[in-house]
Coordinates of C-alpha atoms and ligand atoms in Angstrom, one line a residue:
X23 CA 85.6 94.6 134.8
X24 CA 88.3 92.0 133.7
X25 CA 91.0 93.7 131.8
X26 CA 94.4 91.7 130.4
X27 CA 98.2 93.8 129.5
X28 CA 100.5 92.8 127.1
X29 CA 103.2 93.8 125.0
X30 CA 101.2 93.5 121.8
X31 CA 98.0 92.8 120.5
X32 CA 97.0 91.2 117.6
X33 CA 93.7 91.4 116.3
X34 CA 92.9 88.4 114.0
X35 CA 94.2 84.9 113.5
X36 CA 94.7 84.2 109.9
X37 CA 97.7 84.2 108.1
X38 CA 98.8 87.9 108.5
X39 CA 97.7 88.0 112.2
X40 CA 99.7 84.6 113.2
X41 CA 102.4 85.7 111.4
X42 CA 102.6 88.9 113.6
X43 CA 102.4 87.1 116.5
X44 CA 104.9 84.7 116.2
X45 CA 107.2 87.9 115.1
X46 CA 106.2 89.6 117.8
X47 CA 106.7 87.1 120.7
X48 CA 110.3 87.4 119.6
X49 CA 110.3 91.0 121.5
X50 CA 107.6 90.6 124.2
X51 CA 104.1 88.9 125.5
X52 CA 101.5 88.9 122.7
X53 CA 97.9 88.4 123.0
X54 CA 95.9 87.2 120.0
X55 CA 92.4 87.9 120.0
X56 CA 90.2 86.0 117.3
X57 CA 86.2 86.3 117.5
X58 CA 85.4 82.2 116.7
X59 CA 87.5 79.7 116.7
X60 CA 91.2 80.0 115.6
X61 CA 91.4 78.2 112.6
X62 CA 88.4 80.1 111.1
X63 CA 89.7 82.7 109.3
X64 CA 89.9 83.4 105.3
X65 CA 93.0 82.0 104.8
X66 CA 91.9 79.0 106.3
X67 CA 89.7 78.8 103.1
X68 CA 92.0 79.8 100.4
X69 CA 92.3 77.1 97.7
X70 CA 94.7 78.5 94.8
X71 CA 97.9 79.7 96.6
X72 CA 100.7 81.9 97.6
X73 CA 102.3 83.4 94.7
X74 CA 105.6 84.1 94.5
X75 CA 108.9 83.5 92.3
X76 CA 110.1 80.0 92.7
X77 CA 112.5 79.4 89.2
X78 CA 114.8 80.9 86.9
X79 CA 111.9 80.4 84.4
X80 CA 110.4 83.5 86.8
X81 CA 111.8 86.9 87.2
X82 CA 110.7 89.7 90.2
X83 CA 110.5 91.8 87.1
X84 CA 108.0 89.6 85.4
X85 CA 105.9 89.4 89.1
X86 CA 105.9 92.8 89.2
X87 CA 104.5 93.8 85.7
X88 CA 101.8 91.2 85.9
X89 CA 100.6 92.6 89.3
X90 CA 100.6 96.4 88.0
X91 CA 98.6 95.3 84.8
X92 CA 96.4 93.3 87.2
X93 CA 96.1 96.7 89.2
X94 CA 95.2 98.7 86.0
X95 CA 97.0 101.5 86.7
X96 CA 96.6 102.1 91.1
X97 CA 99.1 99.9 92.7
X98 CA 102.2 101.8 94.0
X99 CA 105.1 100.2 92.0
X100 CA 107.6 100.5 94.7
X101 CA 105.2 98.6 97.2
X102 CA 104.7 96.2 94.5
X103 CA 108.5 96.3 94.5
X104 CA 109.3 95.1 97.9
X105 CA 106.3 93.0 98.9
X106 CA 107.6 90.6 95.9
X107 CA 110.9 91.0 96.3
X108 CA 110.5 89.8 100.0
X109 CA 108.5 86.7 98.8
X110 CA 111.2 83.7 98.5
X111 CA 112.7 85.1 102.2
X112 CA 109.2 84.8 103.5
X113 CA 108.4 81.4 101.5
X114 CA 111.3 79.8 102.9
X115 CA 110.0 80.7 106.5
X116 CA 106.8 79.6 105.9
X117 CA 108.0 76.4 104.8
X118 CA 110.4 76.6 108.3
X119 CA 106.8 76.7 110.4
X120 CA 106.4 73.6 108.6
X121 CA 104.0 74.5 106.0
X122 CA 104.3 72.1 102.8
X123 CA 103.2 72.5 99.7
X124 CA 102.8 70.5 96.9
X125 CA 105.5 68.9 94.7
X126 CA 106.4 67.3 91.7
X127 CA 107.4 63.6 91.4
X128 CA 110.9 63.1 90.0
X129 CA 109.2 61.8 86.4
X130 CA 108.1 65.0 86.2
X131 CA 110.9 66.8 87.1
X132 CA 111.2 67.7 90.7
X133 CA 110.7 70.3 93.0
X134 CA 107.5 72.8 94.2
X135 CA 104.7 72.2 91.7
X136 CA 103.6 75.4 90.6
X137 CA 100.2 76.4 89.3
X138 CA 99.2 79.5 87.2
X139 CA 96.0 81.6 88.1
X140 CA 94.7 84.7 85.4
X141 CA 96.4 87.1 85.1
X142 CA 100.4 85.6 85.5
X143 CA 101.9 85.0 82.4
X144 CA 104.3 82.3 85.0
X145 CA 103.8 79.5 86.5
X146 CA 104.5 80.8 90.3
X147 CA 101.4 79.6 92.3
X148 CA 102.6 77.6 95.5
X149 CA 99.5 75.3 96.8
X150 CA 98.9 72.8 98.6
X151 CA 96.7 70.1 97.0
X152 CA 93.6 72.9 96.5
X153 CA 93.7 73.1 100.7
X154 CA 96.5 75.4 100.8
X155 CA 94.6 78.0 103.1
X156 CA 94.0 74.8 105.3
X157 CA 97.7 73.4 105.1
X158 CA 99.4 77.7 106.3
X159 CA 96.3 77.7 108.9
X160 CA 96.7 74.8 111.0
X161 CA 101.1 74.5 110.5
X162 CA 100.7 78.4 111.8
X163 CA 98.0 77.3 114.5
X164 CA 100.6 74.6 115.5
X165 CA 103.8 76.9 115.6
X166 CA 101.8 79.6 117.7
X167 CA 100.6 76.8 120.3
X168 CA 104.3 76.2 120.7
X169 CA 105.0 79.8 121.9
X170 CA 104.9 80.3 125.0
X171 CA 105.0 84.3 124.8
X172 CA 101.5 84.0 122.9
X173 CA 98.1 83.6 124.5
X174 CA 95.3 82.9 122.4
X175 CA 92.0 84.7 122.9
X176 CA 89.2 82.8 121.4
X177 CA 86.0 83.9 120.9
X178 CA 87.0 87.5 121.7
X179 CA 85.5 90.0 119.8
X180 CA 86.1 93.5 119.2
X181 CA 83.7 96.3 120.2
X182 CA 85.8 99.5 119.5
X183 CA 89.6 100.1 119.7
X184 CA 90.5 103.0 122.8
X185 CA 92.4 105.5 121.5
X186 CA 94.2 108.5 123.5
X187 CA 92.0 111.4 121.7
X188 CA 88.7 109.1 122.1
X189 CA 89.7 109.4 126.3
X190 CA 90.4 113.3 125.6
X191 CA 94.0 113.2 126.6
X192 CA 96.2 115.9 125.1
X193 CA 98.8 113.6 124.0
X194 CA 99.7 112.5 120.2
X195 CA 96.8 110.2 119.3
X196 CA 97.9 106.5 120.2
X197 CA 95.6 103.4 120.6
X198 CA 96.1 101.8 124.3
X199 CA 93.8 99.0 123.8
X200 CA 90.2 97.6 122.9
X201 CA 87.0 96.9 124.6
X202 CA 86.3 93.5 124.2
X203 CA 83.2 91.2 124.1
X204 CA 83.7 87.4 125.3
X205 CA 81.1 85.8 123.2
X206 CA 80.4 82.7 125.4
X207 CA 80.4 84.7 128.8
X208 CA 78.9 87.7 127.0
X209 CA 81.1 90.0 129.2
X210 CA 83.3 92.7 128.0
X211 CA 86.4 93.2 129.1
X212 CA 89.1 95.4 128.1
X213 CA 92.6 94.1 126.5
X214 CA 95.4 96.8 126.9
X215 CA 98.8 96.8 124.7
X216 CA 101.1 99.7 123.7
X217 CA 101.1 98.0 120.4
X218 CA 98.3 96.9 118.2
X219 CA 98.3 94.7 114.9
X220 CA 94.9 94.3 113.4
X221 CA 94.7 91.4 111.2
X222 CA 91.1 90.8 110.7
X223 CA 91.1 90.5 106.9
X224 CA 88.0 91.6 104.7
X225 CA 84.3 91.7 104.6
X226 CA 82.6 89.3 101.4
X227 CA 79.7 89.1 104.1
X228 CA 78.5 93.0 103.3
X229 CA 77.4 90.9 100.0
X230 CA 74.8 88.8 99.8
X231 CA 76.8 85.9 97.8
X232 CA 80.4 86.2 98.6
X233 CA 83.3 83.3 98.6
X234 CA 84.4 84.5 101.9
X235 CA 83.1 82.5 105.3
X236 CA 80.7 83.7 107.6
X237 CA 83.5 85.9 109.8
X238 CA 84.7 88.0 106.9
X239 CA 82.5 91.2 108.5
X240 CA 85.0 93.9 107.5
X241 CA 85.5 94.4 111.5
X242 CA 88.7 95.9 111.2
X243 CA 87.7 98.0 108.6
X244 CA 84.8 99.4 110.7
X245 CA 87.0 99.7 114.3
X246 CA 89.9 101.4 112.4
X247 CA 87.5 104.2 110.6
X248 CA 85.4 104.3 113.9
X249 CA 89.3 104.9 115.7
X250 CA 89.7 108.0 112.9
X251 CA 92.5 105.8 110.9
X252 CA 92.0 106.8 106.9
X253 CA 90.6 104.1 104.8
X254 CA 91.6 104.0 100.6
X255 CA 90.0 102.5 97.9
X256 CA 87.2 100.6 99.4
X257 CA 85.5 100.6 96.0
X258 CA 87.3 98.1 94.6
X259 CA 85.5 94.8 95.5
X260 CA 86.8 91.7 93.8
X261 CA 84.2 89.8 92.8
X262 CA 85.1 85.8 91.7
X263 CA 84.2 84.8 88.7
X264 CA 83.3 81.0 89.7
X265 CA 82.0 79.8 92.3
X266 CA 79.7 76.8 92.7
X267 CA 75.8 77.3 91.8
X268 CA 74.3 74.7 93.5
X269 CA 71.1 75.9 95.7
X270 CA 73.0 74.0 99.1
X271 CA 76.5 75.5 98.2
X272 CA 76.9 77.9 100.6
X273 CA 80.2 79.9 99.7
X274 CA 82.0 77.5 97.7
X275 CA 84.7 78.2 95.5
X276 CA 86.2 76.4 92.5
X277 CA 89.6 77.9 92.4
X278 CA 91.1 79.8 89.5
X279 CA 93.7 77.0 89.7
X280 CA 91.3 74.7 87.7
X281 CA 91.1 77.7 84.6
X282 CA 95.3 77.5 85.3
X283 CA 95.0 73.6 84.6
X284 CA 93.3 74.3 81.5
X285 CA 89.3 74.5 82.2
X286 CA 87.6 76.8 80.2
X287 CA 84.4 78.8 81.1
X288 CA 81.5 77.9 78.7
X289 CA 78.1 78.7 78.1
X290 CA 74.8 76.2 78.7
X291 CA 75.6 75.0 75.0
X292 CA 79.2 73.9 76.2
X293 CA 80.4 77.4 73.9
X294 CA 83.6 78.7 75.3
X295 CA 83.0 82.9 75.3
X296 CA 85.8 84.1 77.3
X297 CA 87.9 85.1 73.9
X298 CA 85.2 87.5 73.0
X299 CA 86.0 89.5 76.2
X300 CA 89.7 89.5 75.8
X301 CA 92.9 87.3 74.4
X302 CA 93.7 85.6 76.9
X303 CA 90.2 83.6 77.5
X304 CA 89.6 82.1 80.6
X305 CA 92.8 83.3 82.4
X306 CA 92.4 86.8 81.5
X307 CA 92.4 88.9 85.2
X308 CA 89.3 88.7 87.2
X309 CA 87.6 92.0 87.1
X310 CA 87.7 91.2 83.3
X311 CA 86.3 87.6 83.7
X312 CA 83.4 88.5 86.3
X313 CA 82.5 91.2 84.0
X314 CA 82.0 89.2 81.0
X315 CA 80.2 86.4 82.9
X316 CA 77.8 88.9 84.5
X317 CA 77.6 90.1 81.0
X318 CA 76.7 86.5 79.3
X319 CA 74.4 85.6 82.2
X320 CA 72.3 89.3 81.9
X321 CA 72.3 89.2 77.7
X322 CA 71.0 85.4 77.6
X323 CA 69.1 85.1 81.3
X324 CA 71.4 82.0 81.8
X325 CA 71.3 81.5 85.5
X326 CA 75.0 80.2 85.7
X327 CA 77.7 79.7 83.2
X328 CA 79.9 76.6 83.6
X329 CA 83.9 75.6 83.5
X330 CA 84.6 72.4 81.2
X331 CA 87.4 70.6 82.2
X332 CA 86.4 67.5 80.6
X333 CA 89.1 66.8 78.6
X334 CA 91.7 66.3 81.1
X335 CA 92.6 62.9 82.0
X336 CA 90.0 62.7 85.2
X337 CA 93.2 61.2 87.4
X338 CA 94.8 64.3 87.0
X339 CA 91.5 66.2 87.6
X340 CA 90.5 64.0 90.9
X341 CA 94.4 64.3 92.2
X342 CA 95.1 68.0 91.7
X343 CA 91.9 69.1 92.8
X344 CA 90.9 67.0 95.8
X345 CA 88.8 68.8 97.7
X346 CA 86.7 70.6 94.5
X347 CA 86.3 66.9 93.3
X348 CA 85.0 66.1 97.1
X349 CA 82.7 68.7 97.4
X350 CA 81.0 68.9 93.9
X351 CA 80.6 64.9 93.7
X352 CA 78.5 65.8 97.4
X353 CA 76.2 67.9 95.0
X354 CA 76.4 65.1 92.5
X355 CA 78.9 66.9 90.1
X356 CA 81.6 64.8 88.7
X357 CA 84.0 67.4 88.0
X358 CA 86.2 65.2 85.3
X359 CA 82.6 64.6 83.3
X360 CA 80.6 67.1 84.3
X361 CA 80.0 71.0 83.1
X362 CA 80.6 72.5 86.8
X363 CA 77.4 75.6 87.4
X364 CA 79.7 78.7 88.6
X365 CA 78.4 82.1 89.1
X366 CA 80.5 85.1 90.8
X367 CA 80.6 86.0 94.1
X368 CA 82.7 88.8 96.3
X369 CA 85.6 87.6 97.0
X370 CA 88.3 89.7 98.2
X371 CA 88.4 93.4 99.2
X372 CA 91.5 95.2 97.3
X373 CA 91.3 98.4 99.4
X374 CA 91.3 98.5 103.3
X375 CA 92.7 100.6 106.1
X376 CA 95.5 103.1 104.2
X377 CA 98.8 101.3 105.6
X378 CA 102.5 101.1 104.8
X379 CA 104.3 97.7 103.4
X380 CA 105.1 97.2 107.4
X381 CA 101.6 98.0 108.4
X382 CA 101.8 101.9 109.9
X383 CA 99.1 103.7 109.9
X384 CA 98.0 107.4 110.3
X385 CA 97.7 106.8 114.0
X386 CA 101.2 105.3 115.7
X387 CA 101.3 102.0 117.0
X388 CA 98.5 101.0 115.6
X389 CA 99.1 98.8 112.6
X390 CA 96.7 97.2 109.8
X391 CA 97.9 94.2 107.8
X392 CA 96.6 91.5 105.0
X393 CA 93.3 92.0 103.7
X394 CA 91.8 94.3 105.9
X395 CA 94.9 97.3 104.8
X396 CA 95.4 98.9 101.5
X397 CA 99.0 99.2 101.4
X398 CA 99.1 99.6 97.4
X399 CA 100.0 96.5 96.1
X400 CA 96.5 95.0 94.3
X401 CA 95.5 98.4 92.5
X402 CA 92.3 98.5 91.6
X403 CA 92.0 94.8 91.0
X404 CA 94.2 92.2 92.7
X405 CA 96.4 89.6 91.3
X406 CA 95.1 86.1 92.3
X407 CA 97.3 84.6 94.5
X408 CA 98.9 88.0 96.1
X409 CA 97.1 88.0 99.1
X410 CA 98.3 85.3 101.0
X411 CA 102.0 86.6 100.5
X412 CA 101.4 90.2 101.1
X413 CA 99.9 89.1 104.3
X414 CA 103.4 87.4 105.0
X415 CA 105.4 89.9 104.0
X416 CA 104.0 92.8 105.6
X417 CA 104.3 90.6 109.5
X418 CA 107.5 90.8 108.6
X419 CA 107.9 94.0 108.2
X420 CA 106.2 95.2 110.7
X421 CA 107.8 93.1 113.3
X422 CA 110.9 94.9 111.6
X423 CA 109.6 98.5 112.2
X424 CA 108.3 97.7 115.4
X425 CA 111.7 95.8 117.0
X426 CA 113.5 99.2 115.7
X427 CA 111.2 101.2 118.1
X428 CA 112.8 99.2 121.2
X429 CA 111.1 98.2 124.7
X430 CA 106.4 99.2 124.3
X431 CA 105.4 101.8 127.4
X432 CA 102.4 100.3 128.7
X433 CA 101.2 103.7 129.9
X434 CA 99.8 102.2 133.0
X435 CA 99.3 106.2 133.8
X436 CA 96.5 106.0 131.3
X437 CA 92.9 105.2 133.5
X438 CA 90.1 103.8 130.6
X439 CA 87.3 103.7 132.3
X440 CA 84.6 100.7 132.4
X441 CA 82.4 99.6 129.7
X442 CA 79.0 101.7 129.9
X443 CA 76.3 99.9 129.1
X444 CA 74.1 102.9 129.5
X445 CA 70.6 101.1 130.4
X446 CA 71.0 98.8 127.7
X447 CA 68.8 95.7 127.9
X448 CA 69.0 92.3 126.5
X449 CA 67.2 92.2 123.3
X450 CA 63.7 91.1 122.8
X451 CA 63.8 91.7 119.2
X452 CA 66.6 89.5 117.6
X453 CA 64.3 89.4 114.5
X454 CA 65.6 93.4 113.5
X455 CA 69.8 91.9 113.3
X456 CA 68.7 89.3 111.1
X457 CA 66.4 91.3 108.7
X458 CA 68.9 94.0 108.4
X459 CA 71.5 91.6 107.9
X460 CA 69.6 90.6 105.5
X461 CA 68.8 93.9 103.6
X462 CA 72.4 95.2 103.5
X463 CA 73.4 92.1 101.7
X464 CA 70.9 92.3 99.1
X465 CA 71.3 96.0 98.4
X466 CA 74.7 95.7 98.2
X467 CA 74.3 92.9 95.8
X468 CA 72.0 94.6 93.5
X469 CA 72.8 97.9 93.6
X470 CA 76.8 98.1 94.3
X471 CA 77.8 94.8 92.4
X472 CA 80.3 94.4 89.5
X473 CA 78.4 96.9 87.1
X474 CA 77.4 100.1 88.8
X475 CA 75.5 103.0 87.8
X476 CA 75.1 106.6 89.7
X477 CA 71.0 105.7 90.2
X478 CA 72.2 102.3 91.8
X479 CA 74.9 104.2 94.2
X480 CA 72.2 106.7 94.9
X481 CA 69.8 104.0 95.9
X482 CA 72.0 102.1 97.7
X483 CA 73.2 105.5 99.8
X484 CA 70.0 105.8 101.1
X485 CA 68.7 102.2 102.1
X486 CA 71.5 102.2 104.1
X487 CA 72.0 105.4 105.6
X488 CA 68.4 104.2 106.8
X489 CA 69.9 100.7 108.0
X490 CA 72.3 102.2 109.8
X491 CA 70.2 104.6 111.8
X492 CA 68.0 101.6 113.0
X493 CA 71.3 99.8 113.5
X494 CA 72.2 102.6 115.9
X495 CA 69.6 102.8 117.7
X496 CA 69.4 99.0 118.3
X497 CA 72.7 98.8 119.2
X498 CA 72.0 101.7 122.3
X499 CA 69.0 100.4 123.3
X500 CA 70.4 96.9 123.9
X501 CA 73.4 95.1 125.2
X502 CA 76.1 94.0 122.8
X503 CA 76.2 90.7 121.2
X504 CA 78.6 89.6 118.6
X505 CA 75.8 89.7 116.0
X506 CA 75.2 93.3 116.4
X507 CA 78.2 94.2 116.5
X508 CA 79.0 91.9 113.3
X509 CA 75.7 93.9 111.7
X510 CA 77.2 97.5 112.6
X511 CA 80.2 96.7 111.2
X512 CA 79.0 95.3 107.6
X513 CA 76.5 98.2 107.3
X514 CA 79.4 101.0 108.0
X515 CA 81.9 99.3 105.7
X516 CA 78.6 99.5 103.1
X517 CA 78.8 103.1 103.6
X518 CA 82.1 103.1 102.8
X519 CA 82.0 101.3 100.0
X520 CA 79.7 103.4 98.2
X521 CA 80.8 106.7 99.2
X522 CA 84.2 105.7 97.6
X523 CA 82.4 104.6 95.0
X524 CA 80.4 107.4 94.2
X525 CA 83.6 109.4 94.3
X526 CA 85.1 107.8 91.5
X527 CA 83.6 109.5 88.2
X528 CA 85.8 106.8 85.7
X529 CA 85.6 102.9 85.7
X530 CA 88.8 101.4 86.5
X531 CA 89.8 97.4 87.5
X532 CA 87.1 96.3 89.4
X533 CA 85.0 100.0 89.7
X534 CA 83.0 99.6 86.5
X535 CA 80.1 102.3 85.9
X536 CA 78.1 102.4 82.8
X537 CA 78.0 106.3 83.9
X538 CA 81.8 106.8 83.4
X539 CA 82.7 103.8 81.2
X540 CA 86.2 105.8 80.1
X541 CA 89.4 105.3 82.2
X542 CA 91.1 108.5 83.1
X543 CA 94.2 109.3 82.0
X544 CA 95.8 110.0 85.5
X545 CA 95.3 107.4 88.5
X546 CA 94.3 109.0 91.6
X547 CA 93.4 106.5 94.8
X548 CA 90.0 107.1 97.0
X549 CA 90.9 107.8 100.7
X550 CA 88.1 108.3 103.4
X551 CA 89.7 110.6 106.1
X552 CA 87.0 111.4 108.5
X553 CA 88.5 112.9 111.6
X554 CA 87.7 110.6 114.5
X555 CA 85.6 108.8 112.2
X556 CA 81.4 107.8 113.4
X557 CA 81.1 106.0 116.1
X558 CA 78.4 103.4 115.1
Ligands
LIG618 C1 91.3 80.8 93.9 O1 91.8 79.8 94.3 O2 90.8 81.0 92.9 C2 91.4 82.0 94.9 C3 92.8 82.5 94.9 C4 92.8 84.0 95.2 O3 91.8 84.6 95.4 O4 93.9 84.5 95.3

């Protein structure tokens, strides 16, 4: 069996995963393993931004208060703290990679043109055009390729991380390394490093409509619980309130960035109803706005609600939203004259593996950063435009944290034995992975959406406590292919979901139950500690 050592191993290649790596090849040899194609990642998709505090206009202060009200009452303050104090530091290297964002013209003033997304009472929202995810992905891509202390892994995907107690060794749990699946030679191989950064961001796929692309399959979430790393807070999904409803849309979103540019979400009638739900309208935070859309759509049987931007000059319109205007005029929406169809869809995934602001986890040397941790800073709802610089930030810190712990020991001492395939055949029976795919999806869309009840969770529990025991057994009886694994990993993370769901008795941010519809006085996070987790 092929197996690869290096210093460090990073799981993931969007924005928090390249940033580790080029960190990391600072200190030693880094391997980046990525299950498609580099560039497709969730960052690669963001449109709105990287918020942070760019003017004297802005304080941390300010930053910090909109994020905890965002959070409704669940994001650590002092992680809140340091991830946005660390934000101009970490812009500033961004921009060194070469990243460029957007800017005003001298007429109107000069320097980064900042946008405004719900929820900041600032203008702070870096972008680039609406490509910005595009713009950090491929400047990163480019500064990686230059390293030559990085090697990247492409179409590598993870089948389970190797830890020390999973090989029954006596020591202090430690991960060594990861049994790995080469999607184009279908071999699996196994990639050992003394130090391992997962980076594989979150999982809109365990939804049947999400935002996210089709590799957001909560993998890291899944390998981490599977290693026995505690996971907090998964039930608090973010759903986004607009994205395009257009039967040949897959995924598309029309960033919040338009509502920060003055659209403002309207009914069939062109009737704004946002200010019925709460003051600030159409830039009020999201678990607010998806709420109240769900709400509209339900009470009228609407099948979308729409954003009006009409009234803006459509220059403006067609320049600061290029690739919106694009893609809806593909659909035959003009988006300066037209009502754009939006409808929400999961987005985002505020809780994760439990991690520091540099990453640790409960096992060391194994780190979780971005989208895939829960390191405190969204709460139980996330402040648009966090995300990209948390997962900034926290490489940083973690390369920090990790420098400070001086020269990784391979433990070449360590024997992990070959992949057992156990009798396993190639399948004959594809059609079960795409039917279960299927079901997960839909269950998880109608019974563990944005409004929740305990006879929904109840349901839900049990279709896929069922899934999952077919999912098992499929994935014994057959050899591993990246679908399966892609299917095990969804269906877990649904069980995760919905046990931490069913664990909360209050609604709170994005958890809203019509059971509990009171917030509790005192805020009190959800953490899933299974020793040594399940493994399938
Ligand atoms: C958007 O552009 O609306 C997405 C931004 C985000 O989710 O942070």
């Amino acid at each position: 069996m092929e197996s690869h050592t290096f210093d460090y191993l990073v799981i993931g290649s969007g924005i928090a995963g390249l940033m580790s790596a080029l960190h990391l090849s600072r200190l030693g040899r880094v391997a980046v393993l990525t299950k498609r194609e580099a560039f497709e990642s969730n960052t690669n998709y963001a449109q709105g931004g990287i918020a942070c505090v760019m003017t004297d206009e802005d304080t941390i202060d300010r930053h910090v208060a909109d994020t905890l009200d965002a959070g409704a009452g669940l994001c650590d303050e002092a992680v809140v703290r340091q991830i946005l104090a660390e934000g101009p530091a970490t812009i500033a290297e961004l921009i060194h990679t070469g990243i460029r964002f957007s800017v005003r013209s001298d007429a109107e003033g000069g320097g980064y043109d900042l946008g405004r997304e719900g929820g900041h009472t600032k203008r702070r929202v870096l972008h680039a055009g609406d490509l910005t995810g595009r713009e950090i992905q491929v400047s990163l891509l480019r500064a990686v390729a230059a390293q030559p202390n990085i090697e990247v892994m492409e179409h590598c995907m993870v089948i389970d991380l190797i830890t020390t107690s999973w090989l029954g060794l006596d020591d202090e749990n430690r991960c060594v390394g990861a049994y790995v699946l080469c999607r184009q030679t279908r071999k699996i191989m196994t990639v050992r490093a003394p130090f391992i950064v997962l980076a594989t961001g979150g999982g809109g796929k365990t939804y049947l409509y999400t935002s996210n692309p089709d590799v957001a399959t909560a993998d890291g979430l899944a390998l981490s619980w599977r290693a026995g790393v505690a996971i907090r807070n998964m039930e608090f999904i973010q759903f986004h309130p607009t994205c395009l409803f257009h039967p040949k849309a897959k995924s598309f979103l029309i960033s919040e960035a338009i509502r920060g540019e003055g659209a403002e979400l309207v009914n069939a009638a062109g009737e704004p109803f946002m200010q019925r739900y709460d003051r600030r309208g159409s830039l009020a935070p999201r678990d607010i706005v998806a709420r109240a859309i769900d709400n509209e759509m339900k009470s009228t049987g609407q099948a979308c609600l729409y954003l009006d931007i009409r009234h803006k000059q459509p220059d403006f319109v067609h320049g600061r939203f290029p690739n919106i205007s694009r893609t809806c005029k593909g659909f035959g929406i003009d988006i300066a004259h037209d009502l754009i169809p939006v409808v929400p869809a999961a987005h985002y995934f505020c809780g994760g593996v439990s991690a520091g602001v540099d990453g640790h986890t409960t096992i060391p040397g194994f780190y979780v950063i971005g989208e895939a941790a829960c390191t405190g800073l969204h709460g139980a709802n996330r402040l648009a435009s966090n995300s990209l610089l948390e997962g900034a930030v926290c490489a940083r810190l973690m390369a920090r944290s990790v420098a400070a712990m001086g020269t990784p020991d391979a433990r070449p001492d360590i024997r992990i034995p070959r992949w057992q395939s156990h009798g396993a055949v190639p399948s004959d029976e594809e059609i079960v992975v795409e039917h279960n795919w299927n079901e997960v999806r839909q269950c998880m869309w109608d019974y563990v959406g944005i409004v929740r009840t305990n006879r929904r969770l109840e349901r839900a529990a049990r279709r896929i406590q069922n899934l999952r025991q077919e999912i098992r057994e499929y994935y014994h009886d057959y050899l591993v292919t990246g679908d399966i694994l892609e299917l095990r990993n969804i269906a877990a993370v649904a069980a995760l979901i919905i046990r931490s769901a069913q664990s909360r008795k209050e609604s709170r941010g994005l958890h809203y139950t019509l059971d509990y519809p009171e917030t509790s006085p005192v805020a009190h996070d959800t953490v899933i500690a299974d020793p040594a987790g399940e493994k399938v």
